[in-house]
PDB file of C-alpha atoms and ligand atoms in Angstrom:
ATOM      1  CA  MET A   1       0.476  30.748 202.454  1.00 62.00           C
ATOM      2  CA  ALA A   2      -2.116  28.364 203.908  1.00 83.00           C
ATOM      3  CA  ARG A   3      -1.191  27.364 207.449  1.00 93.00           C
ATOM      4  CA  ARG A   4      -2.785  24.129 208.661  1.00 94.00           C
ATOM      5  CA  PRO A   5      -4.525  24.737 211.986  1.00 96.00           C
ATOM      6  CA  LEU A   6      -2.970  23.006 214.976  1.00 97.00           C
ATOM      7  CA  VAL A   7      -4.675  22.220 218.279  1.00 97.00           C
ATOM      8  CA  VAL A   8      -2.504  21.090 221.180  1.00 98.00           C
ATOM      9  CA  GLY A   9      -3.743  19.682 224.490  1.00 98.00           C
ATOM     10  CA  ASN A  10      -1.634  20.641 227.486  1.00 98.00           C
ATOM     11  CA  TRP A  11      -2.644  18.141 230.162  1.00 98.00           C
ATOM     12  CA  LYS A  12      -0.451  19.842 232.783  1.00 98.00           C
ATOM     13  CA  MET A  13       0.137  17.913 236.033  1.00 98.00           C
ATOM     14  CA  ASN A  14      -2.979  15.763 235.895  1.00 98.00           C
ATOM     15  CA  GLY A  15      -3.777  12.082 235.905  1.00 96.00           C
ATOM     16  CA  THR A  16      -2.145   8.711 236.299  1.00 98.00           C
ATOM     17  CA  VAL A  17      -0.547   6.688 233.529  1.00 98.00           C
ATOM     18  CA  ARG A  18      -3.719   4.656 233.204  1.00 98.00           C
ATOM     19  CA  GLU A  19      -5.950   7.740 233.036  1.00 98.00           C
ATOM     20  CA  ALA A  20      -3.656   9.370 230.506  1.00 98.00           C
ATOM     21  CA  ALA A  21      -3.782   6.285 228.289  1.00 98.00           C
ATOM     22  CA  GLU A  22      -7.585   6.235 228.499  1.00 98.00           C
ATOM     23  CA  LEU A  23      -7.800   9.905 227.631  1.00 98.00           C
ATOM     24  CA  ALA A  24      -5.393   9.436 224.719  1.00 98.00           C
ATOM     25  CA  ARG A  25      -7.465   6.541 223.377  1.00 97.00           C
ATOM     26  CA  ALA A  26     -10.625   8.630 223.599  1.00 97.00           C
ATOM     27  CA  VAL A  27      -8.959  11.612 221.910  1.00 96.00           C
ATOM     28  CA  ALA A  28      -7.681   9.472 219.031  1.00 95.00           C
ATOM     29  CA  ALA A  29     -11.067   7.785 218.586  1.00 93.00           C
ATOM     30  CA  GLY A  30     -12.937  11.102 218.826  1.00 91.00           C
ATOM     31  CA  LEU A  31     -10.858  12.745 216.138  1.00 89.00           C
ATOM     32  CA  ALA A  32     -10.419   9.883 213.707  1.00 74.00           C
ATOM     33  CA  GLY A  33      -8.298  12.041 211.435  1.00 69.00           C
ATOM     34  CA  GLU A  34     -10.820  14.885 211.227  1.00 72.00           C
ATOM     35  CA  GLY A  35     -10.339  18.577 211.918  1.00 77.00           C
ATOM     36  CA  ALA A  36      -7.124  20.354 212.806  1.00 92.00           C
ATOM     37  CA  GLU A  37      -3.732  18.737 213.187  1.00 95.00           C
ATOM     38  CA  ALA A  38      -3.766  17.570 216.806  1.00 97.00           C
ATOM     39  CA  ALA A  39      -1.212  16.870 219.513  1.00 98.00           C
ATOM     40  CA  VAL A  40      -1.383  15.976 223.191  1.00 98.00           C
ATOM     41  CA  CYS A  41       1.187  16.861 225.837  1.00 98.00           C
ATOM     42  CA  PRO A  42       0.881  14.529 228.846  1.00 98.00           C
ATOM     43  CA  PRO A  43       3.092  14.763 231.935  1.00 98.00           C
ATOM     44  CA  PHE A  44       6.546  13.147 231.599  1.00 98.00           C
ATOM     45  CA  PRO A  45       5.698   9.856 233.372  1.00 98.00           C
ATOM     46  CA  CYS A  46       2.820   9.262 230.927  1.00 98.00           C
ATOM     47  CA  LEU A  47       4.711  10.011 227.697  1.00 98.00           C
ATOM     48  CA  ALA A  48       5.771   6.443 226.893  1.00 98.00           C
ATOM     49  CA  GLU A  49       2.323   4.942 227.405  1.00 98.00           C
ATOM     50  CA  VAL A  50       0.467   7.752 225.624  1.00 98.00           C
ATOM     51  CA  GLY A  51       3.013   7.513 222.808  1.00 98.00           C
ATOM     52  CA  ARG A  52       2.091   3.838 222.362  1.00 98.00           C
ATOM     53  CA  VAL A  53      -1.606   4.664 222.338  1.00 98.00           C
ATOM     54  CA  VAL A  54      -1.457   7.481 219.780  1.00 97.00           C
ATOM     55  CA  ASP A  55       1.139   5.870 217.518  1.00 96.00           C
ATOM     56  CA  GLY A  56      -0.274   5.724 213.999  1.00 94.00           C
ATOM     57  CA  THR A  57      -3.498   7.563 214.916  1.00 94.00           C
ATOM     58  CA  GLY A  58      -2.692  11.019 213.558  1.00 92.00           C
ATOM     59  CA  VAL A  59      -2.522  12.494 217.071  1.00 96.00           C
ATOM     60  CA  ALA A  60       1.055  13.599 217.739  1.00 97.00           C
ATOM     61  CA  LEU A  61       2.883  13.386 221.049  1.00 98.00           C
ATOM     62  CA  GLY A  62       4.397  16.383 222.817  1.00 98.00           C
ATOM     63  CA  ALA A  63       6.027  17.167 226.154  1.00 98.00           C
ATOM     64  CA  GLN A  64       5.278  20.084 228.465  1.00 98.00           C
ATOM     65  CA  ASP A  65       8.876  21.097 229.084  1.00 98.00           C
ATOM     66  CA  VAL A  66      12.477  20.141 228.325  1.00 98.00           C
ATOM     67  CA  SER A  67      15.797  20.695 230.021  1.00 98.00           C
ATOM     68  CA  ARG A  68      17.996  23.480 228.740  1.00 97.00           C
ATOM     69  CA  HIS A  69      20.973  21.210 229.404  1.00 98.00           C
ATOM     70  CA  ARG A  70      22.660  18.504 227.410  1.00 98.00           C
ATOM     71  CA  PRO A  71      22.507  14.991 228.909  1.00 97.00           C
ATOM     72  CA  GLY A  72      24.598  14.628 232.044  1.00 97.00           C
ATOM     73  CA  SER A  73      24.535  15.424 235.727  1.00 98.00           C
ATOM     74  CA  HIS A  74      21.273  17.355 236.015  1.00 97.00           C
ATOM     75  CA  THR A  75      19.192  15.618 238.632  1.00 98.00           C
ATOM     76  CA  GLY A  76      15.498  15.563 237.857  1.00 97.00           C
ATOM     77  CA  GLU A  77      15.842  17.025 234.380  1.00 98.00           C
ATOM     78  CA  VAL A  78      14.573  15.489 231.129  1.00 98.00           C
ATOM     79  CA  SER A  79      16.657  16.048 228.008  1.00 98.00           C
ATOM     80  CA  ALA A  80      15.524  16.798 224.479  1.00 98.00           C
ATOM     81  CA  GLU A  81      17.250  13.562 223.446  1.00 98.00           C
ATOM     82  CA  MET A  82      15.034  11.584 225.847  1.00 98.00           C
ATOM     83  CA  LEU A  83      11.882  13.230 224.521  1.00 98.00           C
ATOM     84  CA  HIS A  84      12.891  12.495 220.965  1.00 98.00           C
ATOM     85  CA  ASP A  85      13.585   8.902 221.921  1.00 98.00           C
ATOM     86  CA  LEU A  86      10.069   8.647 223.404  1.00 98.00           C
ATOM     87  CA  GLY A  87       8.560   9.682 220.081  1.00 98.00           C
ATOM     88  CA  CYS A  88       7.767  13.292 220.906  1.00 98.00           C
ATOM     89  CA  ARG A  89       7.331  15.580 217.964  1.00 98.00           C
ATOM     90  CA  TRP A  90       6.445  18.696 219.969  1.00 98.00           C
ATOM     91  CA  VAL A  91       7.596  20.321 223.176  1.00 98.00           C
ATOM     92  CA  ILE A  92       6.108  23.324 224.977  1.00 98.00           C
ATOM     93  CA  VAL A  93       8.709  25.861 226.136  1.00 97.00           C
ATOM     94  CA  GLY A  94       8.219  28.985 228.213  1.00 96.00           C
ATOM     95  CA  HIS A  95       4.721  28.254 229.491  1.00 97.00           C
ATOM     96  CA  SER A  96       3.723  31.082 231.832  1.00 95.00           C
ATOM     97  CA  GLU A  97       3.282  28.610 234.694  1.00 95.00           C
ATOM     98  CA  ARG A  98       7.022  28.051 234.360  1.00 96.00           C
ATOM     99  CA  ARG A  99       7.994  31.632 233.576  1.00 94.00           C
ATOM    100  CA  THR A 100       6.093  33.186 236.466  1.00 89.00           C
ATOM    101  CA  GLY A 101       5.782  30.222 238.813  1.00 86.00           C
ATOM    102  CA  LEU A 102       9.283  28.825 238.432  1.00 92.00           C
ATOM    103  CA  GLY A 103      11.268  31.880 237.405  1.00 93.00           C
ATOM    104  CA  GLU A 104      12.132  30.919 233.838  1.00 95.00           C
ATOM    105  CA  THR A 105      13.669  33.848 231.986  1.00 95.00           C
ATOM    106  CA  ASP A 106      13.610  34.672 228.274  1.00 93.00           C
ATOM    107  CA  GLU A 107      17.169  33.360 228.166  1.00 93.00           C
ATOM    108  CA  THR A 108      16.172  29.996 229.691  1.00 95.00           C
ATOM    109  CA  VAL A 109      13.257  29.677 227.288  1.00 94.00           C
ATOM    110  CA  ARG A 110      15.535  30.404 224.358  1.00 92.00           C
ATOM    111  CA  ALA A 111      18.061  27.793 225.516  1.00 93.00           C
ATOM    112  CA  LYS A 112      15.273  25.218 225.756  1.00 95.00           C
ATOM    113  CA  LEU A 113      14.030  26.122 222.302  1.00 93.00           C
ATOM    114  CA  ASP A 114      17.530  25.689 220.879  1.00 92.00           C
ATOM    115  CA  ARG A 115      17.976  22.302 222.588  1.00 95.00           C
ATOM    116  CA  ALA A 116      14.607  21.103 221.290  1.00 95.00           C
ATOM    117  CA  ARG A 117      15.438  22.084 217.731  1.00 93.00           C
ATOM    118  CA  GLU A 118      18.867  20.474 217.927  1.00 94.00           C
ATOM    119  CA  CYS A 119      17.162  17.160 218.708  1.00 96.00           C
ATOM    120  CA  GLY A 120      14.518  17.409 215.993  1.00 95.00           C
ATOM    121  CA  LEU A 121      11.636  18.446 218.269  1.00 97.00           C
ATOM    122  CA  ALA A 122       9.329  21.261 217.204  1.00 96.00           C
ATOM    123  CA  PRO A 123       9.033  23.817 220.018  1.00 96.00           C
ATOM    124  CA  ILE A 124       5.759  25.485 220.949  1.00 97.00           C
ATOM    125  CA  ALA A 125       7.068  28.697 222.469  1.00 96.00           C
ATOM    126  CA  CYS A 126       4.665  30.513 224.785  1.00 97.00           C
ATOM    127  CA  VAL A 127       4.470  34.264 225.197  1.00 97.00           C
ATOM    128  CA  GLY A 128       1.948  36.446 226.987  1.00 96.00           C
ATOM    129  CA  GLU A 129       1.423  39.295 229.393  1.00 95.00           C
ATOM    130  CA  THR A 130       0.079  39.428 232.945  1.00 93.00           C
ATOM    131  CA  LEU A 131      -3.078  41.308 233.886  1.00 93.00           C
ATOM    132  CA  GLU A 132      -1.006  44.056 235.536  1.00 94.00           C
ATOM    133  CA  GLN A 133       1.054  44.485 232.382  1.00 95.00           C
ATOM    134  CA  ARG A 134      -2.091  44.640 230.230  1.00 93.00           C
ATOM    135  CA  GLU A 135      -3.739  47.170 232.514  1.00 93.00           C
ATOM    136  CA  ALA A 136      -0.589  49.289 232.465  1.00 96.00           C
ATOM    137  CA  GLY A 137      -0.660  49.308 228.652  1.00 95.00           C
ATOM    138  CA  GLU A 138       2.487  47.186 228.546  1.00 96.00           C
ATOM    139  CA  ALA A 139       1.117  44.066 226.829  1.00 96.00           C
ATOM    140  CA  ASP A 140       2.533  44.785 223.363  1.00 96.00           C
ATOM    141  CA  ARG A 141       5.956  45.687 224.701  1.00 96.00           C
ATOM    142  CA  VAL A 142       6.191  42.590 226.920  1.00 96.00           C
ATOM    143  CA  VAL A 143       5.138  40.210 224.163  1.00 96.00           C
ATOM    144  CA  ARG A 144       7.486  41.894 221.680  1.00 96.00           C
ATOM    145  CA  ARG A 145      10.372  41.396 224.096  1.00 95.00           C
ATOM    146  CA  GLN A 146       9.516  37.711 224.501  1.00 94.00           C
ATOM    147  CA  VAL A 147       9.231  37.217 220.728  1.00 94.00           C
ATOM    148  CA  ASP A 148      12.545  39.018 220.133  1.00 92.00           C
ATOM    149  CA  ALA A 149      14.244  36.682 222.600  1.00 90.00           C
ATOM    150  CA  LEU A 150      13.006  33.695 220.603  1.00 89.00           C
ATOM    151  CA  LEU A 151      14.128  35.210 217.311  1.00 87.00           C
ATOM    152  CA  ASP A 152      17.551  36.115 218.655  1.00 83.00           C
ATOM    153  CA  GLY A 153      18.090  32.520 219.631  1.00 72.00           C
ATOM    154  CA  ALA A 154      16.494  30.493 216.879  1.00 71.00           C
ATOM    155  CA  GLY A 155      17.017  32.947 214.050  1.00 71.00           C
ATOM    156  CA  SER A 156      14.103  34.100 211.977  1.00 71.00           C
ATOM    157  CA  GLU A 157      14.193  31.274 209.425  1.00 72.00           C
ATOM    158  CA  ALA A 158      14.335  28.662 212.170  1.00 75.00           C
ATOM    159  CA  VAL A 159      11.240  30.173 213.775  1.00 81.00           C
ATOM    160  CA  ALA A 160       9.321  28.936 210.734  1.00 76.00           C
ATOM    161  CA  GLY A 161       9.742  25.419 212.147  1.00 81.00           C
ATOM    162  CA  CYS A 162       8.463  26.479 215.569  1.00 90.00           C
ATOM    163  CA  VAL A 163       5.016  27.328 216.781  1.00 96.00           C
ATOM    164  CA  VAL A 164       4.363  30.431 218.874  1.00 97.00           C
ATOM    165  CA  ALA A 165       1.539  30.334 221.414  1.00 98.00           C
ATOM    166  CA  TYR A 166       0.122  33.645 222.591  1.00 97.00           C
ATOM    167  CA  GLU A 167      -1.349  33.007 226.017  1.00 96.00           C
ATOM    168  CA  PRO A 168      -2.378  36.086 227.997  1.00 95.00           C
ATOM    169  CA  ILE A 169      -1.701  34.983 231.567  1.00 94.00           C
ATOM    170  CA  TRP A 170      -4.939  36.490 232.860  1.00 93.00           C
ATOM    171  CA  ALA A 171      -6.848  34.155 230.529  1.00 92.00           C
ATOM    172  CA  ILE A 172      -5.184  30.899 231.555  1.00 92.00           C
ATOM    173  CA  GLY A 173      -7.423  28.664 233.626  1.00 89.00           C
ATOM    174  CA  THR A 174      -9.635  31.607 234.538  1.00 91.00           C
ATOM    175  CA  GLY A 175     -12.542  31.011 232.180  1.00 88.00           C
ATOM    176  CA  ARG A 176     -11.862  34.486 230.832  1.00 88.00           C
ATOM    177  CA  ASN A 177     -10.615  34.352 227.251  1.00 84.00           C
ATOM    178  CA  ALA A 178      -9.358  37.249 225.166  1.00 89.00           C
ATOM    179  CA  ALA A 179     -11.936  38.602 222.717  1.00 94.00           C
ATOM    180  CA  PRO A 180     -11.165  37.223 219.245  1.00 96.00           C
ATOM    181  CA  GLU A 181     -10.439  40.729 217.909  1.00 96.00           C
ATOM    182  CA  ASP A 182      -8.016  41.491 220.780  1.00 95.00           C
ATOM    183  CA  ALA A 183      -6.245  38.170 220.341  1.00 96.00           C
ATOM    184  CA  GLN A 184      -6.102  38.764 216.584  1.00 98.00           C
ATOM    185  CA  ALA A 185      -4.474  42.167 217.136  1.00 97.00           C
ATOM    186  CA  MET A 186      -1.761  40.572 219.262  1.00 97.00           C
ATOM    187  CA  HIS A 187      -1.248  37.718 216.798  1.00 98.00           C
ATOM    188  CA  ARG A 188      -0.958  40.159 213.915  1.00 98.00           C
ATOM    189  CA  GLY A 189       1.626  42.098 215.928  1.00 97.00           C
ATOM    190  CA  ILE A 190       3.640  38.949 216.624  1.00 97.00           C
ATOM    191  CA  ARG A 191       3.604  38.012 212.948  1.00 96.00           C
ATOM    192  CA  ALA A 192       4.620  41.548 211.974  1.00 96.00           C
ATOM    193  CA  ARG A 193       7.530  41.410 214.403  1.00 94.00           C
ATOM    194  CA  ILE A 194       8.739  38.144 212.855  1.00 93.00           C
ATOM    195  CA  ALA A 195       8.240  39.655 209.372  1.00 93.00           C
ATOM    196  CA  GLU A 196      10.721  42.416 210.221  1.00 91.00           C
ATOM    197  CA  ARG A 197      13.359  39.681 210.134  1.00 89.00           C
ATOM    198  CA  SER A 198      11.902  37.303 207.564  1.00 89.00           C
ATOM    199  CA  SER A 199       8.631  37.601 205.707  1.00 91.00           C
ATOM    200  CA  ALA A 200       8.823  33.925 204.675  1.00 90.00           C
ATOM    201  CA  ALA A 201       9.109  32.838 208.315  1.00 91.00           C
ATOM    202  CA  ALA A 202       6.265  35.168 209.306  1.00 93.00           C
ATOM    203  CA  ASP A 203       3.990  33.721 206.616  1.00 94.00           C
ATOM    204  CA  SER A 204       4.581  30.125 207.591  1.00 93.00           C
ATOM    205  CA  VAL A 205       4.868  30.238 211.392  1.00 95.00           C
ATOM    206  CA  ARG A 206       1.739  29.060 213.175  1.00 96.00           C
ATOM    207  CA  ILE A 207       0.614  31.270 216.046  1.00 97.00           C
ATOM    208  CA  LEU A 208      -1.752  29.536 218.477  1.00 98.00           C
ATOM    209  CA  TYR A 209      -4.001  31.235 220.980  1.00 97.00           C
ATOM    210  CA  GLY A 210      -4.225  29.818 224.494  1.00 97.00           C
ATOM    211  CA  GLY A 211      -6.180  30.784 227.582  1.00 95.00           C
ATOM    212  CA  SER A 212      -9.607  29.366 228.450  1.00 94.00           C
ATOM    213  CA  VAL A 213     -10.290  28.079 224.935  1.00 96.00           C
ATOM    214  CA  ASN A 214     -13.317  25.785 224.983  1.00 96.00           C
ATOM    215  CA  ASP A 215     -15.775  24.213 222.588  1.00 95.00           C
ATOM    216  CA  ASN A 216     -17.968  27.344 222.725  1.00 96.00           C
ATOM    217  CA  ASN A 217     -15.408  30.037 221.993  1.00 96.00           C
ATOM    218  CA  ALA A 218     -12.927  28.155 219.767  1.00 97.00           C
ATOM    219  CA  ALA A 219     -14.656  28.772 216.433  1.00 97.00           C
ATOM    220  CA  GLY A 220     -14.738  32.551 216.962  1.00 97.00           C
ATOM    221  CA  LEU A 221     -11.049  32.630 217.848  1.00 97.00           C
ATOM    222  CA  PHE A 222      -9.955  30.272 215.069  1.00 97.00           C
ATOM    223  CA  ALA A 223     -11.849  32.318 212.476  1.00 97.00           C
ATOM    224  CA  MET A 224      -9.353  35.161 212.931  1.00 97.00           C
ATOM    225  CA  PRO A 225      -6.811  35.364 210.104  1.00 97.00           C
ATOM    226  CA  ASP A 226      -3.694  35.236 212.299  1.00 98.00           C
ATOM    227  CA  ILE A 227      -4.940  32.644 214.812  1.00 98.00           C
ATOM    228  CA  ASP A 228      -3.754  29.266 213.554  1.00 97.00           C
ATOM    229  CA  GLY A 229      -5.200  27.038 216.271  1.00 97.00           C
ATOM    230  CA  GLY A 230      -5.018  26.721 220.023  1.00 98.00           C
ATOM    231  CA  LEU A 231      -3.099  25.536 223.052  1.00 98.00           C
ATOM    232  CA  ILE A 232      -5.751  24.036 225.279  1.00 98.00           C
ATOM    233  CA  GLY A 233      -5.437  23.370 229.002  1.00 97.00           C
ATOM    234  CA  GLY A 234      -8.555  22.516 231.022  1.00 97.00           C
ATOM    235  CA  ALA A 235     -10.797  21.622 228.086  1.00 97.00           C
ATOM    236  CA  SER A 236      -8.201  19.185 226.704  1.00 98.00           C
ATOM    237  CA  LEU A 237      -8.819  16.865 229.669  1.00 98.00           C
ATOM    238  CA  ASP A 238     -12.245  16.060 228.202  1.00 98.00           C
ATOM    239  CA  SER A 239     -11.881  14.140 224.945  1.00 97.00           C
ATOM    240  CA  GLY A 240     -15.268  15.233 223.621  1.00 96.00           C
ATOM    241  CA  ARG A 241     -14.591  18.912 224.193  1.00 97.00           C
ATOM    242  CA  PHE A 242     -11.075  18.583 222.780  1.00 96.00           C
ATOM    243  CA  ALA A 243     -12.425  16.914 219.626  1.00 95.00           C
ATOM    244  CA  ALA A 244     -15.038  19.671 219.262  1.00 95.00           C
ATOM    245  CA  ILE A 245     -12.279  22.284 219.527  1.00 96.00           C
ATOM    246  CA  CYS A 246     -10.246  20.479 216.853  1.00 95.00           C
ATOM    247  CA  ARG A 247     -13.287  20.473 214.581  1.00 94.00           C
ATOM    248  CA  ALA A 248     -13.841  24.190 215.164  1.00 95.00           C
ATOM    249  CA  ALA A 249     -10.713  24.977 213.176  1.00 91.00           C
ATOM    250  CA  PRO A 250     -11.530  26.192 209.660  1.00 84.00           C
TER     251      PRO A 250
HETATM  252  P1  PGA B   1      -6.451  26.787 229.923  1.00 71.07           P
HETATM  253  O1  PGA B   1      -4.858  26.616 229.835  1.00 71.07           O
HETATM  254  O2  PGA B   1      -7.002  26.358 228.565  1.00 71.07           O
HETATM  255  O3  PGA B   1      -6.886  25.886 231.030  1.00 71.07           O
HETATM  256  O4  PGA B   1      -6.720  28.219 230.168  1.00 71.07           O
HETATM  257  C1  PGA B   1      -4.152  26.970 228.678  1.00 71.07           C
HETATM  258  C2  PGA B   1      -2.677  26.750 228.902  1.00 71.07           C
HETATM  259  O5  PGA B   1      -2.201  26.964 230.019  1.00 71.07           O
HETATM  260  O6  PGA B   1      -1.945  26.374 227.971  1.00 71.07           O
END
């Protein structure tokens, strides 16, 4: 099955509302409907304004996180309902900066994924190993555990509507990306794990690579058969580089 490449910009905790709107305008103008399917994930306070800017441009809106809770007394949280109301199509769950930095467990990530799906948002679920785990030969086992936790929650068919992002933690923001062949091996393993439950879901689910993707290395990564696009941090803050990455998708 042909999977349309997807490139998602994760703007992380950067910029003001005005800067985010300017960046969104430049991204939409730079892409003009060409290249991969594209989405941008600004910080929460910028979602409404960026949503207005990208509306009708072909660039989709996403959020960087969502509450695991239903609406109610959860101070500081943002519900899936609110994100849907703001026009989000995508939401990142389980980013390693939240798993390792803020103690999110597989169970929390799964609950967030379920909440997103309940509200019609498409989750981008992140998995990936640390450098210590890779050096100890544990990378496959760790990623398999994270993927299993997603499958146990969403069910294998439902995973077809999600996107999985493999982001080795040692490659995020370090300028050190996984070699395309190494990333491909992990992506193939993730797809095989999903196929154990549902081959249809495995065929259709898009698996993005993330971790120091830039306009120089994107084409080599995206040429791999099981790499269906990228989750882009640093390079997504430059509209020209982001557009070049989107065009690097086959
Ligand atoms: P990076 O971030 O492209 O800056 O490495 C990727 C991510 O954290 O999603």
